[in-house]
Amino acid sequence: MSQQQSQPTTVTDSAGEPLRYENSSGNDEALAPDGSLVAPWQQLLSRMEEIGSNGLADRTDKIKRILRDDGAIYNASGGSLVWGLDPLPIILTADQWRELELGLIERAQLLDFILKDLYGNQEIIRRGLVPPEVIYSHPGFIRACHHTHLPGKHQLILYAADLIRSPDGQIMVLGDRTQAPSGSGYALENRLVMQRVFPAQFRESGIRMLRGFFNTLRAQMVRLAPEKNLRNGEGPRVVILTPGAYSETFFEHAFLANYLGYPLVQGKDLTVRKGHVWMKTLDGLSRVDVILRRVDDNYCDPVELRGDSQLGVPGLLEVVRAGNVSVANPLGSGILEAGALMKYLPAISQHFFGKQLRLPSAPTYWCGDPDDLQYVIANLRQLRIKPAQHHFDSHAVYGSSLSEGDLNELSLAIQQNPNNYVAQEYVQPSYGPCWRNNSLQPRPFALRTFAVADDQGYQVMPGGLTRAAANARDQRISNQLGAISKDTWIQLAQGEEDLGAASSTSVLVNRTVDISLPSRVVENLFWVGRYAERSDMTIRLLRTVFMQINGANQLPPEAERQLLYSVTQLTMTYPGFMKAGSDVFKDPEKELLSVILDQERTGSVCSSLRAMLRSASEVREMLSSDTQRVMNDIDDELGQLHIQLRTGMASAPEESLDPLVTALLALGGLFNESMFRGMSWHFLEIGRGIEKIYQLATLMRSLLVVECQQEESNAVCVESILATTEGLTTFRRRFRNDASLYNVLATLMLDRTNPRSLIYQLEQIQRYLTTLPKNAITAPESPREQRALIEAISIVQLADLNQLAAINPTSAVRQQLDQLLVRLQELMEYMAGAISEVYFDHTAGPQQLLQNPWQID
């Protein structure tokens, strides 16, 4: 980044349309004092002119598609937003970067020293360099972590700094991120997307790669493993702890878990036993040695920290103190994010290291200091005020944007609780070119870059996450306010070789032990399968009902009523069409629309598909990019469904459901063609199989058990169930005009060539169950899920189809068929419950919290 003033600069693209860039605000990274483009930007924009404005617009659309297909989202307070990436990067020369890199390393080393001191001898407090109340009143200082230490030289493993350049050319730090710094995964995603969209421009620019940073992170995780855990020469077990799918940056957590090769876990996936942390897996409990956390300090242990936390691991802090697990960054590192601490960093650096920081903080004032309080009150209009104790929903208030009344109210609040406020001088960030509305426009931006500890000190990511404001006059640069990210290109010096790019990810030091899948992961995949099949059968039945009702021939009232009954029975959206009275049958449109669109109604199409998408979002790291793309398509189609049907049932409403059927077929194809045949796939397929059997049994009970009075109505019911299960064409070809119930039952129950038949699905489940790990345990009796399956297969295979087709003359009901199908449904429910108890739940007995006479084994 460099200091410039700016004037209009024009580059003409290949289509003859000028790419005009101007900035009257000054302090622009791309412009020299005379208004001309500086060399790196001249080179970049010259390459862009070969693409042209139309080409840039096309590539911007391509960026959006790739990010959407990758599932790159940011969970803002108003809902999930697709991650935004500007097609123009921010460029730093090798000389600019070297100075910045040295400053970041120096600052990381200082904060590492402070972290060691605060949880050690506390010399910075003893010597009066920091007021005690700055530390002790801050929730980031965890007294229970006193004298806890990670293995190795460093306590601060990951560090991030938010940087801007002031109008005088000085790079300043606006904030330090030390608990669970976010953004590195988004920076990597940005880089991968830019390499795909601008491959030639990227190669020709000589840009440093990012992979070396992540290789160092892998190696550091290995070094953090407690030595006593690895006495037998085994490799360490590393996991990434996430708050879950509703975290703002969950995409990044899943993305990094895939990239680094570590299991992504939530607090409920881990448990403390015998003085260690264990992950609940399909194979039982697997010991965890290193936790790379993305959960804030006070939420990590509900026993000793926040008792209302659902995100942490009860007893974790006790295991940390015993040295049996390493957590990075260590618990208690949130104290380094205290806004008031920034005021005292220069004095600490001067006292202990005898030098000033290369990268100063923006001028900071702590209102707990009387002199600072007086200054802040007198200059509120020129300052940005923020809480001394950072919270996830807190943000800075800019005095210049407040009315007189709001200023007076803020002044009063500060004077009443001065220790709770920190102020910084507002520093106008430098500008850079952004692509907005098919033109180059200046936007203020901030850079967050990252450092990771290594044997020599700290390695800085050669790049970072740049965010540009949504509007030229914005003071806050925030994702929630519409800021867009930019890739950050660090140029290689003349003749320089990018050594980080050549580092191997397969060296011995980076090898860690594979851990079986967390139980939560396979449980969610199991439910992805169930919800997918539930949605599929519901949509297919609705399509059939629409085609029958809207057909050229008028349906008999009896048949129409039976079809509408089946909709309620299959979806379990009671009372629906089952309620007494005929009003609902005179105008079924309202009820059918509700069954499709009302996502608050359990069993509706939207409800089931949303449930599937939620379960899939919990295991995002397990899904391929193609699978994620189809999930996104389903999400989009749900939105279109509301638009198409909100005014009522148009002609051929079944066509509105066709895209969802196609997307679900694609999803099933991806499950079968793209997933490795491991435990995750087996549980997903078991879930699909159980649901297919349950749904088919429900549909058969709805349309075949009750004998209609009119033969034509019976024919409609038979035709509808065969059409819904995709068997009508084959049935007609095989049996021609013999549509007897015997042949229908044979097709739906016993035909092993029909992938939707009961016997086919039961035998598929039987194959999958034999692969599950608990079945290797010898016991006198078969596992409960196996016993349920054996009974289900037996009652289907032993069924007498003629007896099942027989009608009770007094009730006009096929009682034996109904009894068989009811029992089959009960067995499927029982089997699902047994699988859940055996594989998804690893509950522990009560744990002694105050004293724990561990017997380490």
Short mmCIF file of N, CA, C and O in Angstrom, two decimals, residues 117-118 120-123 125-126 130-143 146 335 389:
data_model
loop_
_atom_site.label_atom_id
_atom_site.label_comp_id
_atom_site.label_asym_id
_atom_site.label_seq_id
_atom_site.Cartn_x
_atom_site.Cartn_y
_atom_site.Cartn_z
N ASP A 117 3.02 -13.56 29.82
CA ASP A 117 3.21 -12.81 31.06
C ASP A 117 1.92 -12.73 31.88
O ASP A 117 1.94 -12.90 33.10
N LEU A 118 0.80 -12.47 31.21
CA LEU A 118 -0.45 -12.31 31.95
C LEU A 118 -0.88 -13.60 32.63
O LEU A 118 -1.52 -13.56 33.69
N GLY A 120 1.35 -15.76 33.60
CA GLY A 120 2.55 -16.17 34.32
C GLY A 120 2.83 -15.22 35.46
O GLY A 120 2.03 -15.08 36.38
N ASN A 121 3.98 -14.51 35.38
CA ASN A 121 4.41 -13.64 36.48
C ASN A 121 3.72 -12.28 36.51
O ASN A 121 3.86 -11.54 37.48
N GLN A 122 3.06 -11.90 35.44
CA GLN A 122 2.32 -10.63 35.35
C GLN A 122 3.21 -9.41 35.62
O GLN A 122 2.85 -8.49 36.35
N GLU A 123 4.39 -9.43 34.99
CA GLU A 123 5.32 -8.32 35.18
C GLU A 123 4.80 -7.02 34.60
O GLU A 123 5.10 -5.94 35.13
N ILE A 125 1.91 -5.87 34.78
CA ILE A 125 1.06 -5.25 35.80
C ILE A 125 1.89 -4.80 36.99
O ILE A 125 1.73 -3.69 37.52
N ARG A 126 2.81 -5.67 37.41
CA ARG A 126 3.66 -5.35 38.56
C ARG A 126 4.46 -4.06 38.33
O ARG A 126 4.66 -3.27 39.25
N VAL A 130 0.52 -1.52 32.63
CA VAL A 130 -0.90 -1.62 32.31
C VAL A 130 -1.68 -1.56 33.61
O VAL A 130 -1.35 -2.28 34.56
N PRO A 131 -2.71 -0.73 33.71
CA PRO A 131 -3.53 -0.69 34.93
C PRO A 131 -4.17 -2.05 35.18
O PRO A 131 -4.68 -2.69 34.24
N PRO A 132 -4.18 -2.53 36.40
CA PRO A 132 -4.74 -3.87 36.68
C PRO A 132 -6.19 -4.02 36.23
O PRO A 132 -6.59 -5.09 35.76
N GLU A 133 -6.99 -2.92 36.34
CA GLU A 133 -8.40 -3.06 35.99
C GLU A 133 -8.61 -3.30 34.51
O GLU A 133 -9.65 -3.84 34.10
N VAL A 134 -7.65 -2.90 33.67
CA VAL A 134 -7.76 -3.19 32.24
C VAL A 134 -7.77 -4.70 32.01
O VAL A 134 -8.50 -5.21 31.15
N ILE A 135 -6.98 -5.41 32.80
CA ILE A 135 -6.87 -6.86 32.64
C ILE A 135 -7.95 -7.58 33.44
O ILE A 135 -8.72 -8.38 32.90
N TYR A 136 -8.01 -7.29 34.73
CA TYR A 136 -8.84 -8.11 35.61
C TYR A 136 -10.34 -7.89 35.40
O TYR A 136 -11.13 -8.77 35.74
N SER A 137 -10.74 -6.75 34.87
CA SER A 137 -12.17 -6.52 34.65
C SER A 137 -12.63 -7.02 33.29
O SER A 137 -13.82 -7.00 33.00
N HIS A 138 -11.72 -7.48 32.47
CA HIS A 138 -12.07 -7.90 31.12
C HIS A 138 -12.46 -9.38 31.12
O HIS A 138 -11.75 -10.22 31.68
N PRO A 139 -13.58 -9.75 30.49
CA PRO A 139 -14.01 -11.16 30.49
C PRO A 139 -13.05 -12.08 29.73
O PRO A 139 -13.09 -13.29 29.91
N GLY A 140 -12.18 -11.49 28.90
CA GLY A 140 -11.22 -12.32 28.19
C GLY A 140 -10.10 -12.84 29.06
O GLY A 140 -9.37 -13.75 28.66
N PHE A 141 -9.94 -12.26 30.26
CA PHE A 141 -8.91 -12.76 31.19
C PHE A 141 -9.54 -13.86 32.04
O PHE A 141 -10.43 -13.62 32.84
N ILE A 142 -9.07 -15.08 31.86
CA ILE A 142 -9.64 -16.24 32.54
C ILE A 142 -8.66 -16.68 33.63
O ILE A 142 -7.60 -17.25 33.35
N ARG A 143 -9.02 -16.40 34.86
CA ARG A 143 -8.13 -16.71 35.98
C ARG A 143 -7.82 -18.19 36.09
O ARG A 143 -6.74 -18.58 36.53
N HIS A 146 -4.48 -19.54 34.64
CA HIS A 146 -3.18 -19.10 35.14
C HIS A 146 -2.20 -20.28 35.18
O HIS A 146 -2.53 -21.37 35.65
N ILE A 335 -8.05 -11.97 26.05
CA ILE A 335 -7.63 -10.74 26.74
C ILE A 335 -6.81 -9.85 25.83
O ILE A 335 -6.81 -8.62 25.97
N GLN A 389 -14.96 -4.06 26.18
CA GLN A 389 -15.11 -5.51 26.16
C GLN A 389 -15.84 -5.90 24.88
O GLN A 389 -17.04 -5.65 24.74
#
